[in-house]
Structure formats: structure tokens, C-alpha cells
Short mmCIF file of C-alpha atoms in Angstrom, two decimals:
data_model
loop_
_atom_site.label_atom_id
_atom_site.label_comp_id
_atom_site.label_asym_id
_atom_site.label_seq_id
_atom_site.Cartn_x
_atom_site.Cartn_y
_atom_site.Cartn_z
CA UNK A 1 106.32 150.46 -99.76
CA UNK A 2 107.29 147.57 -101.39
CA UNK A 3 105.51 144.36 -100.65
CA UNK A 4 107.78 141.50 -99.12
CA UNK A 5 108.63 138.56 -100.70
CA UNK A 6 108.02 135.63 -99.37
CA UNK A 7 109.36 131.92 -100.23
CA UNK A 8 106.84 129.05 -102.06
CA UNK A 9 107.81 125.54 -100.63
CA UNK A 10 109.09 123.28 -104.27
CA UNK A 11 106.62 120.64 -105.34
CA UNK A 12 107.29 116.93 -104.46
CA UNK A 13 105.19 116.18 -107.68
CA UNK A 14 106.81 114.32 -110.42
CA UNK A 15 104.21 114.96 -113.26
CA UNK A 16 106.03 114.42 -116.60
CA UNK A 17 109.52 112.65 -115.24
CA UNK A 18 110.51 109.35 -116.19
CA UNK A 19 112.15 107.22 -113.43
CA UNK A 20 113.73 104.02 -114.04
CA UNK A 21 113.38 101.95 -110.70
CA UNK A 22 116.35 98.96 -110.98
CA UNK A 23 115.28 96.18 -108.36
CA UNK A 24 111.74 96.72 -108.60
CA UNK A 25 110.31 93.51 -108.38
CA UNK A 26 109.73 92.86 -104.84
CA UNK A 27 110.45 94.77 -101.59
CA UNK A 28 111.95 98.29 -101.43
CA UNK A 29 112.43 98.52 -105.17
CA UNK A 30 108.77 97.78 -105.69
CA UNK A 31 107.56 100.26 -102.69
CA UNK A 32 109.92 103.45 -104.31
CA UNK A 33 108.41 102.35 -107.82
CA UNK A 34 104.86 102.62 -106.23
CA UNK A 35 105.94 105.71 -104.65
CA UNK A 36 107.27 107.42 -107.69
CA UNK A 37 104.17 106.57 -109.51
CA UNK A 38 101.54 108.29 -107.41
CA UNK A 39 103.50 111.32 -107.32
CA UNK A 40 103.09 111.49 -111.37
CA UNK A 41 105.91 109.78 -112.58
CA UNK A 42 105.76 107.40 -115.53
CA UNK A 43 108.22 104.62 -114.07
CA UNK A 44 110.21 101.78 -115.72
CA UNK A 45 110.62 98.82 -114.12
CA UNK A 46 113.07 96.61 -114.22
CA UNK A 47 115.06 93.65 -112.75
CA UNK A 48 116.09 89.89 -113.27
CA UNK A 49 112.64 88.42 -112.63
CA UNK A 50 109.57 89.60 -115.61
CA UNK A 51 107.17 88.38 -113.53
CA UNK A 52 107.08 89.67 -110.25
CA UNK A 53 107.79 93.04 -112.46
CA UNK A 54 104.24 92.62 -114.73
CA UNK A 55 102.23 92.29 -111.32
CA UNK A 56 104.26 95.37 -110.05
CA UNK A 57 103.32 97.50 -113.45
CA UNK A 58 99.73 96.18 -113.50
CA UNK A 59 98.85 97.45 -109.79
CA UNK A 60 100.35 100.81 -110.85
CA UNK A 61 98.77 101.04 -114.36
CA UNK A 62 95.40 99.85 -111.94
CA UNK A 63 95.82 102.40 -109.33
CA UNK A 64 95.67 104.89 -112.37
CA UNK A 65 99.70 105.37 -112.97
CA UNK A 66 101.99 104.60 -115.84
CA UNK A 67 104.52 101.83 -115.59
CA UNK A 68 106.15 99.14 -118.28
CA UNK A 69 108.74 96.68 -117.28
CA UNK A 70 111.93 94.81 -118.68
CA UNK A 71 113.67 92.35 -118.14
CA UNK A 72 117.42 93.31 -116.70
CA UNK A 73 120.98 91.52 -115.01
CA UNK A 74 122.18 95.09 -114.02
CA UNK A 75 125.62 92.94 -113.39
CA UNK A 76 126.03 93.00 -117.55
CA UNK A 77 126.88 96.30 -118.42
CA UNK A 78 125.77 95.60 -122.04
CA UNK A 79 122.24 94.68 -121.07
CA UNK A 80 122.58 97.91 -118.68
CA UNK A 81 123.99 100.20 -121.80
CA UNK A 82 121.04 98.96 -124.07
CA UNK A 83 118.55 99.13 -121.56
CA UNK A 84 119.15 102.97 -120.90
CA UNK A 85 119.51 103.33 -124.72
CA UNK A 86 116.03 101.62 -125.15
CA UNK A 87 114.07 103.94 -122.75
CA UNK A 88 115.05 107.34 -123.91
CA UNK A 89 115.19 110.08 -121.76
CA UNK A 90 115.45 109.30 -117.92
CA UNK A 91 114.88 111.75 -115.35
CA UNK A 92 115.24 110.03 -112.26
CA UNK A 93 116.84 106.28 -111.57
CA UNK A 94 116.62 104.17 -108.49
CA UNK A 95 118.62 101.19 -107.96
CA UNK A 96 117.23 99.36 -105.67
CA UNK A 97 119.26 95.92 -106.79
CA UNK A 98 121.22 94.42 -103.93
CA UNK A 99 122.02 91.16 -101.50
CA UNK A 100 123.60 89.77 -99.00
CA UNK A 101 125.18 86.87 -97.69
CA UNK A 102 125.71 87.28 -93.66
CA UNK A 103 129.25 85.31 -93.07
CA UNK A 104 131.74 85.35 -90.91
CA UNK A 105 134.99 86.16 -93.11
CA UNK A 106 136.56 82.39 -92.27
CA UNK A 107 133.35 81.56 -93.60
CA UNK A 108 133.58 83.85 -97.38
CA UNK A 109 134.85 81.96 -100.30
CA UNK A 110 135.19 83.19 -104.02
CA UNK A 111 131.98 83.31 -105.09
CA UNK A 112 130.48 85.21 -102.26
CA UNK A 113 132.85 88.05 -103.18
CA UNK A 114 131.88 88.15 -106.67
CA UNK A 115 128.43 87.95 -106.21
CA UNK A 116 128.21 91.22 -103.52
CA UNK A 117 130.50 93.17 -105.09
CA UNK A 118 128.85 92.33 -108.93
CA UNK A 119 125.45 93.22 -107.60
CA UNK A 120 126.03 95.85 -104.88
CA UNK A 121 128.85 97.37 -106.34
CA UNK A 122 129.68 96.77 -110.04
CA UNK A 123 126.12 97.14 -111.17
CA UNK A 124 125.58 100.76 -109.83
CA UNK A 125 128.21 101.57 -111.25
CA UNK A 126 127.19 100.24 -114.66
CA UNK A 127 123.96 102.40 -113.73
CA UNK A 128 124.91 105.49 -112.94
CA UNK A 129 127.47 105.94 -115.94
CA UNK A 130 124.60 105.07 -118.42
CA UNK A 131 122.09 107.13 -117.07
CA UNK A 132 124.31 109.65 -116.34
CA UNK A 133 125.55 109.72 -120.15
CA UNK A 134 121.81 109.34 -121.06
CA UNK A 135 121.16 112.86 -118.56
CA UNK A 136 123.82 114.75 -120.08
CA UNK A 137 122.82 114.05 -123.33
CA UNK A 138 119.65 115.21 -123.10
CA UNK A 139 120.40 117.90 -120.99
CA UNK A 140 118.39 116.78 -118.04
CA UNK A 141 119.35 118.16 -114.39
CA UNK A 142 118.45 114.72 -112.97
CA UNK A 143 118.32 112.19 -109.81
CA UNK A 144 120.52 109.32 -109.22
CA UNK A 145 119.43 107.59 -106.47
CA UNK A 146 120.77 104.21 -104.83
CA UNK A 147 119.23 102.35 -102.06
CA UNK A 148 122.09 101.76 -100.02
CA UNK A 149 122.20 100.68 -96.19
CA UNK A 150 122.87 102.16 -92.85
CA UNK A 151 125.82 99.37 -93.03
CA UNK A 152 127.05 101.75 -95.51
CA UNK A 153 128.03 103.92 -91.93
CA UNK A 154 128.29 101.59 -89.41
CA UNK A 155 129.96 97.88 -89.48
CA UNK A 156 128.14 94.39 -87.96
CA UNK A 157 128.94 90.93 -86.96
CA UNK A 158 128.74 88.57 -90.28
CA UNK A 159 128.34 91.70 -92.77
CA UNK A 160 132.22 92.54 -93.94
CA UNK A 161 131.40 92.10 -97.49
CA UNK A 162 128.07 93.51 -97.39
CA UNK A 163 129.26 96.33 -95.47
CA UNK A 164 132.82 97.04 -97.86
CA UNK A 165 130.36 97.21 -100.42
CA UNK A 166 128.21 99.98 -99.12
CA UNK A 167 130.49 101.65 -97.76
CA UNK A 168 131.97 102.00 -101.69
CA UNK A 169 128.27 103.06 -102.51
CA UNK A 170 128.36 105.94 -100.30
CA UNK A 171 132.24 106.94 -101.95
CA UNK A 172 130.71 106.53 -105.44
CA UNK A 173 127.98 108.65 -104.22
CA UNK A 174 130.03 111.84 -102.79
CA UNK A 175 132.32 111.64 -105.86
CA UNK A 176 130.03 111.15 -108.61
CA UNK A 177 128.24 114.33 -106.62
CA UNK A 178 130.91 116.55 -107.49
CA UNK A 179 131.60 115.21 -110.87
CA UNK A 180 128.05 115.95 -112.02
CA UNK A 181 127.07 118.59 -110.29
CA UNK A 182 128.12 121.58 -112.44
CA UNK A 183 125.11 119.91 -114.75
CA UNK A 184 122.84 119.83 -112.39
CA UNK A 185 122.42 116.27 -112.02
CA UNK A 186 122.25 115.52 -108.04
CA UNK A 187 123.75 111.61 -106.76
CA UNK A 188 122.16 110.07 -103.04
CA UNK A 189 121.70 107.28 -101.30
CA UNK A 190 119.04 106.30 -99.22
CA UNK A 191 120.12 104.02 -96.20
CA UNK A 192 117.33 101.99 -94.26
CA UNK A 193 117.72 100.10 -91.15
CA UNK A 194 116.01 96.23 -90.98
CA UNK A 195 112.72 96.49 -92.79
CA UNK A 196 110.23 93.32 -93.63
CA UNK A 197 111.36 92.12 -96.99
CA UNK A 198 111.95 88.68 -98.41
CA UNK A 199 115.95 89.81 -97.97
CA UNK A 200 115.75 90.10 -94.53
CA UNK A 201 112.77 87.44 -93.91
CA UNK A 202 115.22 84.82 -93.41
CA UNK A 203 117.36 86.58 -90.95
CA UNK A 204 114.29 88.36 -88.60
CA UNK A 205 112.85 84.36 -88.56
CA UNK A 206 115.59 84.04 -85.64
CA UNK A 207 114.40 85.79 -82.29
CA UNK A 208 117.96 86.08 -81.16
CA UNK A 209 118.87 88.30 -84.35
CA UNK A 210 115.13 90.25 -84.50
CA UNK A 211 115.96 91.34 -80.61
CA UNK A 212 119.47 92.67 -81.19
CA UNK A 213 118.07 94.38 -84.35
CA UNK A 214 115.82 96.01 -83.13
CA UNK A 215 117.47 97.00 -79.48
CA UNK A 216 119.34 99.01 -82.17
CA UNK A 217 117.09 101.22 -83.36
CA UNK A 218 115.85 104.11 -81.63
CA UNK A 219 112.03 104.17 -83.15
CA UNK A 220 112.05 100.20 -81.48
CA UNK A 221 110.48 98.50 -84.55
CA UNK A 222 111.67 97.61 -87.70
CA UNK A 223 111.07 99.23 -91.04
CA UNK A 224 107.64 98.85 -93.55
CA UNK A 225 107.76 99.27 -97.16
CA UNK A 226 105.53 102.39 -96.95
CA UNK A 227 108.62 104.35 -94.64
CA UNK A 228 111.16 104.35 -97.63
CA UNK A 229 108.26 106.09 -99.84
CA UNK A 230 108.40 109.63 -98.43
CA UNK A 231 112.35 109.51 -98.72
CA UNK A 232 112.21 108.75 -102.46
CA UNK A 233 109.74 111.00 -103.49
CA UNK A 234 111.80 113.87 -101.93
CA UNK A 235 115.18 112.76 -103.56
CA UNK A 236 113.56 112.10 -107.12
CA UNK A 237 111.68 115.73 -106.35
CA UNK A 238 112.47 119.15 -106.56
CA UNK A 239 111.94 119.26 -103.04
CA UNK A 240 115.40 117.67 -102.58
CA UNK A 241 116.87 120.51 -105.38
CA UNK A 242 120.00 121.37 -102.84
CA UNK A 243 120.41 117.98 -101.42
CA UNK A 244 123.56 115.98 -103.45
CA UNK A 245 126.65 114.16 -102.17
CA UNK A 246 124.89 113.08 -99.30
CA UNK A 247 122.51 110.18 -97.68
CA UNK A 248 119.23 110.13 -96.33
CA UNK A 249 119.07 108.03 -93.11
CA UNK A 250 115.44 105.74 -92.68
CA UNK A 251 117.17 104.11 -89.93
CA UNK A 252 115.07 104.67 -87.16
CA UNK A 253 118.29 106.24 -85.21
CA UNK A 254 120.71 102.94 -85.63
CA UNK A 255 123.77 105.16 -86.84
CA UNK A 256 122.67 108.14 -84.43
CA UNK A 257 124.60 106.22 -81.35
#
């Protein structure tokens, strides 16, 4: 009789892949770059700001990981084309770059268009078509990963340009899913709710908005840094190896009403 076979759960190491983690500096971006690390990646970091990005890389390269940084406006798709050209071989990327300006459309002028849609929009866009050439080229059945927003799924007072542009993210995401599939490259989003950053710090400082925030979410608190690390690691893992086109809700149940 033959012996059955029986399934072996996929690793959610990353020994040997190189992520690039866009946004890294400070808040989520720095928590998935973190994250990434300890599971064995060697990470990249980059964003607009060198310095928050060397104390990043040091407490990785500390805690026994590997991590450089550069310098990177992810809104120039030059710098963005000779950034992925620079690194070589990329395995996994994670844009974490975004803002937000909370306005009331009467409220919107030029400027606040150009700036959410350059840095939400435009720039993963520049992303994913450069590391997505760089994957291809060197054959590699990789992640694209973008930290999106449950706003990407739901709408809210003072958030129409925030929310148009993650609402695109999630349209570039199922698209770019079928376009790069048949190589075996998968595209995701992750989508938290409210967590503590210095993003949000501004907005939780008002009582009124912290209580309707978080009388929205199921869990009834609002995100850490450490909740978005689990997610990552599965995306950027083989754990995740059937998992494209779609995205991961850390949400705490917002979008499940």
C-alpha cells in the first residue's frame, strides 16, 4: 500500500531575497522594512529623507540583518529608473510612500491634487514598471507590494482625493495582476485602518476624530506598527504563492460593515 501524501505548509522565510522597501523612513514603511529583515531578507531602503533612513538601516544591521539606504523622490521617474538600475536584482518591493491632506473638496486647490496623486498615485506607478522590468529581466517570479488603505474600499468625510487615489491603487493592482502573472510575478496591496504614525498623529490629536475612528473598527483600537508586520512577511513570502490581484485587509473590520 502506498503511503499517503501529505501537504508541507511554504516557508514565510525570506533568506536570500532582496526587497526594496520605498517609504521606509518612518512609520509603516520602516515597520515592513524591519519585518522583511528578520525574516532573512537583505532590504533596501529608501525614501526622501537619508537620515531617518541611516537610523532605520543601523537598527537592522544591529539586530543582526542586512540593510543599506538611498536617498529617493519616487515622484521622479528618472531617480526611480536609476534607482532600480543601481540595486540589481529585486525580489520583492514595498511602497510604502504616501500622504494625505484631509479637505473638504470646496476646500482642494491645485496643488493638493498634484501632490496626492504625484505621491500616491504617479509614483507607484513609476515603481512597479521599473521593478517589474527589473523582475522580468532577471527572470524573477517576484512581489509587488503597495501599502494602500482601507479608503481604497470605502469613502470618508474630508478624504475625496485621498480616497480617488487609492481607489486607483487597488485598479493598478488587479490589472497589473493579470498582466504579470503568466511570469509569475504576483501584485497586492495591503490596506490598514488608523494606526499611530506621524501621518495620522495630527489627526488622532482631536478626540472628536479618534472616537469616530475608532467606533469604526471592529477590534475597538487603532493599529501598531508591529500589526502590518505579519501581513508583509506573508505577501513578500512564499506563503502568499497563490495570493495576486487582491488586498489584504489590517483593518480591524472597518470595511467588513
Amino acid at each position: 500500500m502506498n503511503k499517503p501524501s501529505f501537504p508541507k505548509s511554504p516557508s514565510f522565510r525570506l533568506d536570500g531575497k532582496h526587497a526594496l522597501v520605498v517609504g521606509a523612513g518612518r512609520g509603516l514603511g520602516a515597520a515592513c522594512a524591519i519585518a522583511l529583515a528578520e525574516a532573512g531578507a537583505s532590504v533596501s531602503l529608501a525614501s526622501r529623507t537619508s537620515h531617518e533612513l541611516e537610523l532605520i538601516s543601523n537598527y537592522i544591521v544591529q539586530q543582526g540583518g542586512t540593510a543599506s539606504y538611498l536617498r529617493l523622490d519616487a515622484t521622479r521617474p528618472a531617480e526611480v529608473k536609476a534607482c532600480v538600475e543601481s540595486l540589481g536584482p529585486i525580489d520583492i518591493l514595498v511602497n510604502s510612500a504616501g500622504t494625505n491632506r484631509p479637505l473638504r473638496i470646496d476646500e482642494v486647490n491645485q496643488d493638493d491634487i498634484d501632490s496626492l496623486f504625484d505621491i500616491n498615485l504617479k509614483a507607484a506607478i513609476y515603481l512597479a514598471r521599473e521593478v517589474s522590468i527589473s523582475m522580468r529581466k532577471h527572470a524573477i517570479k517576484g512581489s509587488l507590494i503597495t501599502v494602500s488603505s482601507q479608503m481604497g474600499h470605502v469613502g470618508g468625510p474630508k478624504r475625496t482625493l485621498y480616497c480617488a487615489s487609492k481607489h486607483a491603487l487597488e485598479g493598478m493592482t488587479k490589472a497589473l495582476a493579470w498582466e504579470l502573472g503568466p511570469e509569475g510575478i504576483r501584485v497586492n496591496t495591503l490596506c490598514p485602518t488608523f494606526f499611530r504614525t506621524p501621518l495620522t498623529e495630527p489627526m488622532l490629536a482631536d478626540p472628536a476624530f479618534r472616537d469616530f475612528v475608532i467606533g469604526r473598527i471592529a477590534l475597538g483600537r487603532l493599529g501598531e506598527l508591529q500589526d502590518i508586520m505579519g501581513p508583509i512577511v506573508f505577501l513578500a513570502s512564499e506563503a502568499s504563492s497563490l495570493v495576486t490581484g487582491t488586498s489584504l485587509m489590517v483593518d480591524g473590520g472597518w470595511t467588513a460593515q
